Coordinates of C-alpha atoms and ligand atoms in Angstrom, one line a residue:
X1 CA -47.0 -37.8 12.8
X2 CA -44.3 -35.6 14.2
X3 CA -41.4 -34.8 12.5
X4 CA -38.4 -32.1 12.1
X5 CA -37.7 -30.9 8.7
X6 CA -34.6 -28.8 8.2
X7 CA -35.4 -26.1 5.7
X8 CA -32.3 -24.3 4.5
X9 CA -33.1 -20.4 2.7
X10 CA -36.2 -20.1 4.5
X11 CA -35.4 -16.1 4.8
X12 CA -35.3 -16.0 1.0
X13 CA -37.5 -15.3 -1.9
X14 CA -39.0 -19.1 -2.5
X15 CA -37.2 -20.4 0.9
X16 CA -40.1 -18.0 2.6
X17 CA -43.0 -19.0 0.9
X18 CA -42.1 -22.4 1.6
X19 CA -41.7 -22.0 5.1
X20 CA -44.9 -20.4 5.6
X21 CA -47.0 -23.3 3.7
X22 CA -45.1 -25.8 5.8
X23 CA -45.5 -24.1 9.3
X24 CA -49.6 -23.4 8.6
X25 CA -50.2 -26.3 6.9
X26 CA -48.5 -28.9 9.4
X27 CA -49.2 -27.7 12.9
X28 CA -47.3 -31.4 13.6
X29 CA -44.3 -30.8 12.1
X30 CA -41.9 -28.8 14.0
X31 CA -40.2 -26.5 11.1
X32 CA -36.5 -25.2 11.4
X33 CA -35.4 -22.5 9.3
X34 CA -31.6 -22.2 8.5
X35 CA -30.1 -18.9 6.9
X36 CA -26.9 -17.3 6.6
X37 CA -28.8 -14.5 6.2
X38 CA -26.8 -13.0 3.2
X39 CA -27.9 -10.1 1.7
X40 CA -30.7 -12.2 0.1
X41 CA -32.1 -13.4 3.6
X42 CA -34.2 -10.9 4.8
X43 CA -36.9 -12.2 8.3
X44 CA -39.1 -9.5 7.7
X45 CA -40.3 -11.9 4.5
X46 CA -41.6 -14.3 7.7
X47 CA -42.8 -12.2 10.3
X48 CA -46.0 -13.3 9.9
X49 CA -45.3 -17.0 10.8
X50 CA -41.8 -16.1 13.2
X51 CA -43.8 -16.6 16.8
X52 CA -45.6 -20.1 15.8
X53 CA -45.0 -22.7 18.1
X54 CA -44.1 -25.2 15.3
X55 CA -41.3 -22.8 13.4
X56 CA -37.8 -21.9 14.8
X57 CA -34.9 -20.4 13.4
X58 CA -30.8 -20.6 13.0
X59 CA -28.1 -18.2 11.9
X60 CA -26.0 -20.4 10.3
X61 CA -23.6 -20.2 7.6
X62 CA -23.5 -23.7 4.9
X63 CA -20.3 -23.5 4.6
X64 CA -19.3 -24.3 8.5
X65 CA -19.3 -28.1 8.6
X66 CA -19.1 -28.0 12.4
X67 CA -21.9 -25.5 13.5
X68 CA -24.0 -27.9 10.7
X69 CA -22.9 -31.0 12.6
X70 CA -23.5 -29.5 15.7
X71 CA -27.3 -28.9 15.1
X72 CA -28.0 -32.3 13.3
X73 CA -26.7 -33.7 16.6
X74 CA -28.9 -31.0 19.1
X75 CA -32.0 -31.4 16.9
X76 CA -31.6 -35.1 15.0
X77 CA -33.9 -34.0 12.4
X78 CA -35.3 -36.7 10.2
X79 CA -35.6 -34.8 6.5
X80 CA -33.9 -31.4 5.1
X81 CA -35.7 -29.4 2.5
X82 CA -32.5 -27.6 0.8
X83 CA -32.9 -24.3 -0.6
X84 CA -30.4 -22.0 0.6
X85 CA -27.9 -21.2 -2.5
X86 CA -26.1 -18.2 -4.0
X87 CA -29.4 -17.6 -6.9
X88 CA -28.2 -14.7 -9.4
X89 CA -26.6 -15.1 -12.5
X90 CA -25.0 -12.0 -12.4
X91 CA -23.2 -12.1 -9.5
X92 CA -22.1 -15.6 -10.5
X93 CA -20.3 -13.7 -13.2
X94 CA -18.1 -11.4 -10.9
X95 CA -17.4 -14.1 -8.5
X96 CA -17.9 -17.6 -9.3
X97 CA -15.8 -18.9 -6.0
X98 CA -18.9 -17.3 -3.8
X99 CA -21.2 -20.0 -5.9
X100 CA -18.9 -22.7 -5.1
X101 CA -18.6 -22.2 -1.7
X102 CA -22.3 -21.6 -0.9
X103 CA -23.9 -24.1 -3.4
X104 CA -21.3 -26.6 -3.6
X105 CA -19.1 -26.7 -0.4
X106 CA -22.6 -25.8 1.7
X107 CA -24.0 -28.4 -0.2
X108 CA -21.8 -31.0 0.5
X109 CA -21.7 -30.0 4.0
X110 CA -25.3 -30.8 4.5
X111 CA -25.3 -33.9 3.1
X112 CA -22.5 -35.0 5.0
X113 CA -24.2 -33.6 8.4
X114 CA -27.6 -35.7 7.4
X115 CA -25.4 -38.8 6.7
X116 CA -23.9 -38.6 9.9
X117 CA -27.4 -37.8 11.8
X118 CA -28.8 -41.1 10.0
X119 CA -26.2 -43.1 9.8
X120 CA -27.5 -47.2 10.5
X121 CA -31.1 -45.8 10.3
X122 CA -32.0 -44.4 6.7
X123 CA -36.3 -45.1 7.5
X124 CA -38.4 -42.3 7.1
X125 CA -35.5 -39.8 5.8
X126 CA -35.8 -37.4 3.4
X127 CA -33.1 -35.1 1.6
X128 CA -34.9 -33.0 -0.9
X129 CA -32.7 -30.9 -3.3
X130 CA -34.1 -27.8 -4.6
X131 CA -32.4 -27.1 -8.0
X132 CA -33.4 -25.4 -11.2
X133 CA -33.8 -25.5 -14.9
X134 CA -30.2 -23.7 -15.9
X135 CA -28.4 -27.0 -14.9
X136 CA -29.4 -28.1 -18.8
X137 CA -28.3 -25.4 -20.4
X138 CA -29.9 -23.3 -23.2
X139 CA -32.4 -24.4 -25.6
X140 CA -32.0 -22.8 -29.1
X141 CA -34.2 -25.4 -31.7
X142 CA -37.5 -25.7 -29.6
X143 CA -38.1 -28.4 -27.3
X144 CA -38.3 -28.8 -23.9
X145 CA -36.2 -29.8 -20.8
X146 CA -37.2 -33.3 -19.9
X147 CA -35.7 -34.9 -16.3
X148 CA -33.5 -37.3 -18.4
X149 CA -32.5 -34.1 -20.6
X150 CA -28.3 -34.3 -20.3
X151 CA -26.4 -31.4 -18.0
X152 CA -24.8 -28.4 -19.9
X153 CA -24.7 -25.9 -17.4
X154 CA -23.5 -22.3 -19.3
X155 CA -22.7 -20.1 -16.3
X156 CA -21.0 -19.8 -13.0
X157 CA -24.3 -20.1 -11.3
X158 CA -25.8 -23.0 -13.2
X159 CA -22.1 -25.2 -12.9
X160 CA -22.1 -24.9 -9.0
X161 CA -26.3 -25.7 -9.1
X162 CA -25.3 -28.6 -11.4
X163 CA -22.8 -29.8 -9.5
X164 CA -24.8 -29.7 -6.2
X165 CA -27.1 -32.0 -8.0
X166 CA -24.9 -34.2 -8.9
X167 CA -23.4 -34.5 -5.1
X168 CA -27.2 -35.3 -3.9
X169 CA -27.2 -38.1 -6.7
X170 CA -23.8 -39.6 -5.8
X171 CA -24.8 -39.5 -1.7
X172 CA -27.9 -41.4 -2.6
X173 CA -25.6 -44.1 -4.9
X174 CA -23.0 -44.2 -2.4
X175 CA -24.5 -44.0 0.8
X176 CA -28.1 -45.1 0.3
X177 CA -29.3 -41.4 1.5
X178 CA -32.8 -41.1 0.5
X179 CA -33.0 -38.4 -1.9
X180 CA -35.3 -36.3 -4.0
X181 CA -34.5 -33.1 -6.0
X182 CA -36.9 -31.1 -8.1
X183 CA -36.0 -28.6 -11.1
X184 CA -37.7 -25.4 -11.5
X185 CA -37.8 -22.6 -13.9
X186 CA -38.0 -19.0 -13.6
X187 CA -39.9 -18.2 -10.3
X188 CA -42.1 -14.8 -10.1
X189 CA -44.0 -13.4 -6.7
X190 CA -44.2 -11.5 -3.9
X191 CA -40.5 -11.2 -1.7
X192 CA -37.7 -11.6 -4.6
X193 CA -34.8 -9.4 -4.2
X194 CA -34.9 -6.8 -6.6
X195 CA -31.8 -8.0 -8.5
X196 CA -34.0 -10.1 -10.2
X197 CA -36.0 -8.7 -13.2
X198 CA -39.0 -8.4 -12.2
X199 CA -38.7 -7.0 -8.7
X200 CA -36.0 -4.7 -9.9
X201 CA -38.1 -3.6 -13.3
X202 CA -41.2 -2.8 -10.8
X203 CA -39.3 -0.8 -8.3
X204 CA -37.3 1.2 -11.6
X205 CA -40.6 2.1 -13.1
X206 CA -41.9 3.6 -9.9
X207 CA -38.8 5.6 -9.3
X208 CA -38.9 6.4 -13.0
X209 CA -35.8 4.8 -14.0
X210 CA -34.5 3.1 -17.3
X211 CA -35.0 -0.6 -17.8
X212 CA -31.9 -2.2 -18.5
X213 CA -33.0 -4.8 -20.9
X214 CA -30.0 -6.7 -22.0
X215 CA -29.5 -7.6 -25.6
X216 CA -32.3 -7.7 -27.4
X217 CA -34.8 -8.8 -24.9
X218 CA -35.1 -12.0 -27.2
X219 CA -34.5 -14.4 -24.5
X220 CA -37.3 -16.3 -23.5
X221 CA -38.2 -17.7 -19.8
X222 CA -40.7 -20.0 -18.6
X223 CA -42.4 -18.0 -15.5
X224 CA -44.0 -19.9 -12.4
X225 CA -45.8 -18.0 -9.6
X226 CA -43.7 -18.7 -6.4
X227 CA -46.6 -20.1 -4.3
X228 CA -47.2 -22.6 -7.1
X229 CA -43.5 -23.6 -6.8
X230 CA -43.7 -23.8 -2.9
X231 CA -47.3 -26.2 -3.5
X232 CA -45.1 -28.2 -5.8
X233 CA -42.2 -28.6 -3.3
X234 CA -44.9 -29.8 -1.3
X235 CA -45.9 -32.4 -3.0
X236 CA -42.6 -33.7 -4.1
X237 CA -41.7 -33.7 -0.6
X238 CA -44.7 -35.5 0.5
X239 CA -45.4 -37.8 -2.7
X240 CA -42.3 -38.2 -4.9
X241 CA -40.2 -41.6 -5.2
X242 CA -37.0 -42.5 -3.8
X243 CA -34.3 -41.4 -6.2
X244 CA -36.5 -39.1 -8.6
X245 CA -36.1 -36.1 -10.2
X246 CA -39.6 -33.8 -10.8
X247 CA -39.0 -30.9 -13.4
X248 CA -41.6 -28.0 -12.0
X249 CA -42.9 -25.6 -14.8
X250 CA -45.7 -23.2 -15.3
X251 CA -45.9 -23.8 -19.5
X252 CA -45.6 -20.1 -19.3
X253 CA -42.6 -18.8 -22.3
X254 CA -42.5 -15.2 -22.4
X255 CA -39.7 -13.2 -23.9
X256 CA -38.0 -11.1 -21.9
X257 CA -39.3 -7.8 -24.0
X258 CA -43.1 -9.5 -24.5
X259 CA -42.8 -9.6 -20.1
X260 CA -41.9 -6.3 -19.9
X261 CA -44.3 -5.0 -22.3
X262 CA -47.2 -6.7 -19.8
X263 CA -45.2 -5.2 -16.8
X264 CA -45.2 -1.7 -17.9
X265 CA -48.5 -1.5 -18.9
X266 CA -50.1 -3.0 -16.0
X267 CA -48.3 -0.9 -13.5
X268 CA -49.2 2.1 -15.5
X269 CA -52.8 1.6 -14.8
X270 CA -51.9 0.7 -11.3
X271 CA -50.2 3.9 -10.7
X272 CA -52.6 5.9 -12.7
X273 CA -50.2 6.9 -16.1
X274 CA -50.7 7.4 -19.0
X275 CA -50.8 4.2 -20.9
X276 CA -47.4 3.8 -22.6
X277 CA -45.4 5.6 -20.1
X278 CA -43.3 3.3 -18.4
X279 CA -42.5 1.6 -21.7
X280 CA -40.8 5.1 -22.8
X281 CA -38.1 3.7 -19.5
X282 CA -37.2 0.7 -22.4
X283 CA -33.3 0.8 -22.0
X284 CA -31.3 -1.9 -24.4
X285 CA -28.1 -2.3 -22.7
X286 CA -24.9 -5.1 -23.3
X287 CA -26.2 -8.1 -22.8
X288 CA -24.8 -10.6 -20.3
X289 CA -21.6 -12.5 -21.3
X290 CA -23.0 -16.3 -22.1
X291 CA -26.7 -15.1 -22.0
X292 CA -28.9 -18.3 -22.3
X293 CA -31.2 -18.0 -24.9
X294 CA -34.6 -20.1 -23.7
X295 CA -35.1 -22.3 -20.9
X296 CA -38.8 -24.2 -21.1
X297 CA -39.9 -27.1 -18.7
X298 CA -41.7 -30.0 -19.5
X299 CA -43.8 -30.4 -16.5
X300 CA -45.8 -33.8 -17.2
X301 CA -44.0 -35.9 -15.2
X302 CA -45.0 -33.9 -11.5
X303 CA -48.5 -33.3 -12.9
X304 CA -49.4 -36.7 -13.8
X305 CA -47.7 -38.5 -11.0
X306 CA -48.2 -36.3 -8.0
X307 CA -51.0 -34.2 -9.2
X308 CA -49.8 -31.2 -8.9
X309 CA -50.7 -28.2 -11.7
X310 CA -49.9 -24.4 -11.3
X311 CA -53.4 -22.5 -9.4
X312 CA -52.6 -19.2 -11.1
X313 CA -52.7 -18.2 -14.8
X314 CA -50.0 -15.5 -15.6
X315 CA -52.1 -12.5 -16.0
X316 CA -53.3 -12.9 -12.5
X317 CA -50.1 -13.7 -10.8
X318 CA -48.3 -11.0 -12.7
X319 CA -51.2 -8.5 -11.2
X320 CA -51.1 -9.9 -7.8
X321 CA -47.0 -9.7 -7.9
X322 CA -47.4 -5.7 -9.5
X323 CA -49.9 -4.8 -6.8
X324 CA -47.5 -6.6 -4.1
X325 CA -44.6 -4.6 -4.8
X326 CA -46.3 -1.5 -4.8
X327 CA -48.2 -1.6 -2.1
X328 CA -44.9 -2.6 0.1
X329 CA -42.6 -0.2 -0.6
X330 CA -41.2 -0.1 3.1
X331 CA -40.0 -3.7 2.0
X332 CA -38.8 -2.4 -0.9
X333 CA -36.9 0.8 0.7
X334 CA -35.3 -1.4 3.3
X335 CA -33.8 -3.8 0.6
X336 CA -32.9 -1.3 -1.6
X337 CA -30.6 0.8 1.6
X338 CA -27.5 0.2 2.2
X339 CA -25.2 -2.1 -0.3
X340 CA -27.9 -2.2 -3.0
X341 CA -26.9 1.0 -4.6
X342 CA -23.5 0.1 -4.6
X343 CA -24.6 -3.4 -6.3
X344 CA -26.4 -1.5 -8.7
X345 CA -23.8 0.9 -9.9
X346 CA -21.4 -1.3 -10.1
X347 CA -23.3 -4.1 -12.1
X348 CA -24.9 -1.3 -14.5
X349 CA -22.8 1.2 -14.9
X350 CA -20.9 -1.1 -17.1
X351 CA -23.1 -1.7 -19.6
X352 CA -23.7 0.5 -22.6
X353 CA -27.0 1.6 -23.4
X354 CA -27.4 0.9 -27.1
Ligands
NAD1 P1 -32.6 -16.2 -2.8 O1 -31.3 -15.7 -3.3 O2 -33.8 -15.3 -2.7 O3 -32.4 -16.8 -1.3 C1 -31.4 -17.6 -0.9 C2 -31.3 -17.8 0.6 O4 -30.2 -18.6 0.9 C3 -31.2 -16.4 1.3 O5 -32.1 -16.4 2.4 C4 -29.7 -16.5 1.8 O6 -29.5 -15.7 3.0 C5 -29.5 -18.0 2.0 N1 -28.1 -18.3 1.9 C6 -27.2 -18.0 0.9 N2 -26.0 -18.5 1.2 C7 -26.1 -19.2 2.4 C8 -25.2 -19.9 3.2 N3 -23.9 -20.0 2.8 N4 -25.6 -20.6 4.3 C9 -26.9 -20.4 4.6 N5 -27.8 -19.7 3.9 C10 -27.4 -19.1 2.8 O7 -32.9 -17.5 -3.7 P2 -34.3 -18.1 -4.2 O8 -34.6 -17.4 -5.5 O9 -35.3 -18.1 -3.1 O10 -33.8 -19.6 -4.6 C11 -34.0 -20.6 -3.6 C12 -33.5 -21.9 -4.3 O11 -34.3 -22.2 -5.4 C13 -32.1 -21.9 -4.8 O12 -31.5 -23.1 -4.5 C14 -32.2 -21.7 -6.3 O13 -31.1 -22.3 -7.0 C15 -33.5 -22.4 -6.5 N6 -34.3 -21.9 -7.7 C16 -34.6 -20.6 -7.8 C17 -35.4 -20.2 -8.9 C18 -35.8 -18.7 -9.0 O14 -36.4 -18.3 -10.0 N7 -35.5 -17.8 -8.1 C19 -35.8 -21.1 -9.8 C20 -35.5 -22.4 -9.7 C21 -34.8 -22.8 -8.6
TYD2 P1 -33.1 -13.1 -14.0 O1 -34.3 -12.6 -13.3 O2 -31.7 -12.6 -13.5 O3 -33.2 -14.7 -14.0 P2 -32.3 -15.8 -14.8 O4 -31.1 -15.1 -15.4 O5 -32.0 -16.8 -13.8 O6 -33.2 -16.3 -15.9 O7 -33.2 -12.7 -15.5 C1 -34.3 -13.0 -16.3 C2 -34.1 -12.6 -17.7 O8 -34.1 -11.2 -17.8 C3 -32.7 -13.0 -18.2 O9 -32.9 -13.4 -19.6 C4 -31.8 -11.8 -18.1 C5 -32.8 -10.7 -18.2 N1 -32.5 -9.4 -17.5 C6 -32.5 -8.2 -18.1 O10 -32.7 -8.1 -19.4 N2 -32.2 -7.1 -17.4 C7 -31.9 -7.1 -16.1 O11 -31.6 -6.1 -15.4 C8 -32.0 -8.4 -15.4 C9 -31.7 -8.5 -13.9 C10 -32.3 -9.5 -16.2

């Protein structure tokens, strides 16, 4: 079976590992990866894959209907893997319109490109929507998120995901566009921009800097190894229903100060410290306006339907994530030039250490 999947983000963190399982594990499938390459998109994350005969990629920005159009028509793919979004929290806080335009506009965009593409011939098409867990808000009283668990997105970020996802929903009401879209939590791994905690706590600790921890470090996340995520998207793509929604977890709630406590002591043994020496980098600064307090998945649904369960426990994939950061620190210099200092000063500089 041949057939042309459209995967949007594919020079992102979870965008890349996806695009690598697809283009080794289907040498039938011909793989097109399309990326704005903001300053999230980064190739290097793909070099490894970038000369296969199956894998090919586009500059191209979401939020330009026509160059969107334009390659539905040159390519007339038959399913779209979408991944490509604005993806930190933070920035959603300083500008919100960035989110809309990206996640919402771009969005809408690509659905309206696919529904053109297939329009009289819906058989055998796929649009699979990549969202996340932050679309139902906080969970303060225990529980989990279940798929039928009600919207109540709290930030900038979360509102333009949630809104995406109900665009995907509305497409496949109105105009009978066979849709999927899963739900993930918090993903950990290899190639995450260090913006994110846990590329950005690694790189502080080796450059002996302070941890920013905001608040208390009370909030609690539920952590999935990226490759786990990508294995799941896999599935759902191949396996999941018409119309469904999968929630994709890892059962794996850690605080945000318990997760650093495991960081700092594992990369202290990995770079030969003293044990309890990167802990001493513990920084509590103002906490981010509308923290959420807990996200946790309920993952039963994907596991008992498609199959799918998580390959890595926690302590390996934290040690295999660790030992990837440090032993690619040319990745990590090249990320870090340029506008990531600027980013940096500007997002921390504001917050008190207390
Ligand atoms: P990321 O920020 O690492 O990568 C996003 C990619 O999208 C980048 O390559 C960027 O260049 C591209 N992009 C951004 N704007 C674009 C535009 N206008 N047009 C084309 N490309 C554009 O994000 P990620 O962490 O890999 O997340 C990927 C997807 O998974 C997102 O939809 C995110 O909401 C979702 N998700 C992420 C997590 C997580 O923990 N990271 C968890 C659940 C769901
Ligand atoms: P993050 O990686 O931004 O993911 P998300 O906000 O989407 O869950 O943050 C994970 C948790 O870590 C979140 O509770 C915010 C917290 N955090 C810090 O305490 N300090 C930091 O410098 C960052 C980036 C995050």
């Amino acid at each position: 079976m041949t057939k042309k999947i459209l995967i949007t983000g594919g020079a992102g963190f979870i965008g890349s590992h996806v695009v690598r399982l697809f283009v080794n594990k289907y040498p039938s499938y011909q793989i097109h990866n399309l990326d704005k390459l903001t300053y999230a998109g980064n190739l290097k994350n793909i070099t490894d894959i970038e000369n296969a005969p199956n894998y090919h990629f586009h500059k191209v920005d979401l939020v330009d209907a026509t160059a969107l159009s334009n390659l539905f028509n040159t390519h007339q793919f038959d399913s779209v893997i979408h991944l490509a979004a604005e993806s930190h929290v933070d920035r959603s806080i300083t500008n919100p319109l960035e989110f809309v335009m990206t996640n919402v506009v771009g969005t809408v965009n690509l659905l309206n490109a696919a529904k053109e593409c297939w329009k009289g011939n819906m058989e055998g098409k796929r649009f699979y929507h990549v969202s996340t867990d932050e679309v139902y808000g906080s969970l303060h009283d225990g529980g989990f998120f279940y798929e039928d668990t009600s919207y109540d997105p709290q930030s900038p970020y979360s509102a333009s995901k949630a809104s995406s996802d109900h665009f995907v929903r509305a497409y496949h009401n109105t105009y009978k566009i066979p849709v999927v879209i899963s739900n993930c939590s918090n993903n950990y791994g290899p190639n995450q921009f260090p913006e994110k905690l846990i590329p950005l706590f690694i790189n502080n600790i080796r450059n002996n800097k302070p941890l920013p921890v905001y608040g208390k470090g009370e909030n609690v996340r539920d952590w999935l190894y990226v490759v786990d995520h990508a294995r799941a998207i896999d599935d759902v793509f191949h396996k999941g229903k018409d119309g469904e929604t999968y929630n994709i977890g890892g059962f794996n709630e850690w605080t945000n100060l318990d997760l650093i406590k495991v960081i700092c002591k594992t990369a202290d043994k990995k770079l030969g410290r003293p044990e309890g020496e990167s802990e001493k980098l513990i920084t509590y600064v103002t906490d981010r306006a509308g923290h959420d307090l807990r996200y946790a998945i309920d993952a039963n649904k994907i596991m008992k339907e498609l199959g799918w369960e998580p390959s890595l426990q926690f302590e390996e994939g934290i040690a295999k994530t660790i030992d990837w950061y440090l032993d690619n620190q040319q990745w990590m210099d090249e990320v870090t030039s340029g506008d990531y200092t600027k980013y940096y000063d500007t997002m921390y500089s504001e917050r008190q250490a207390h």
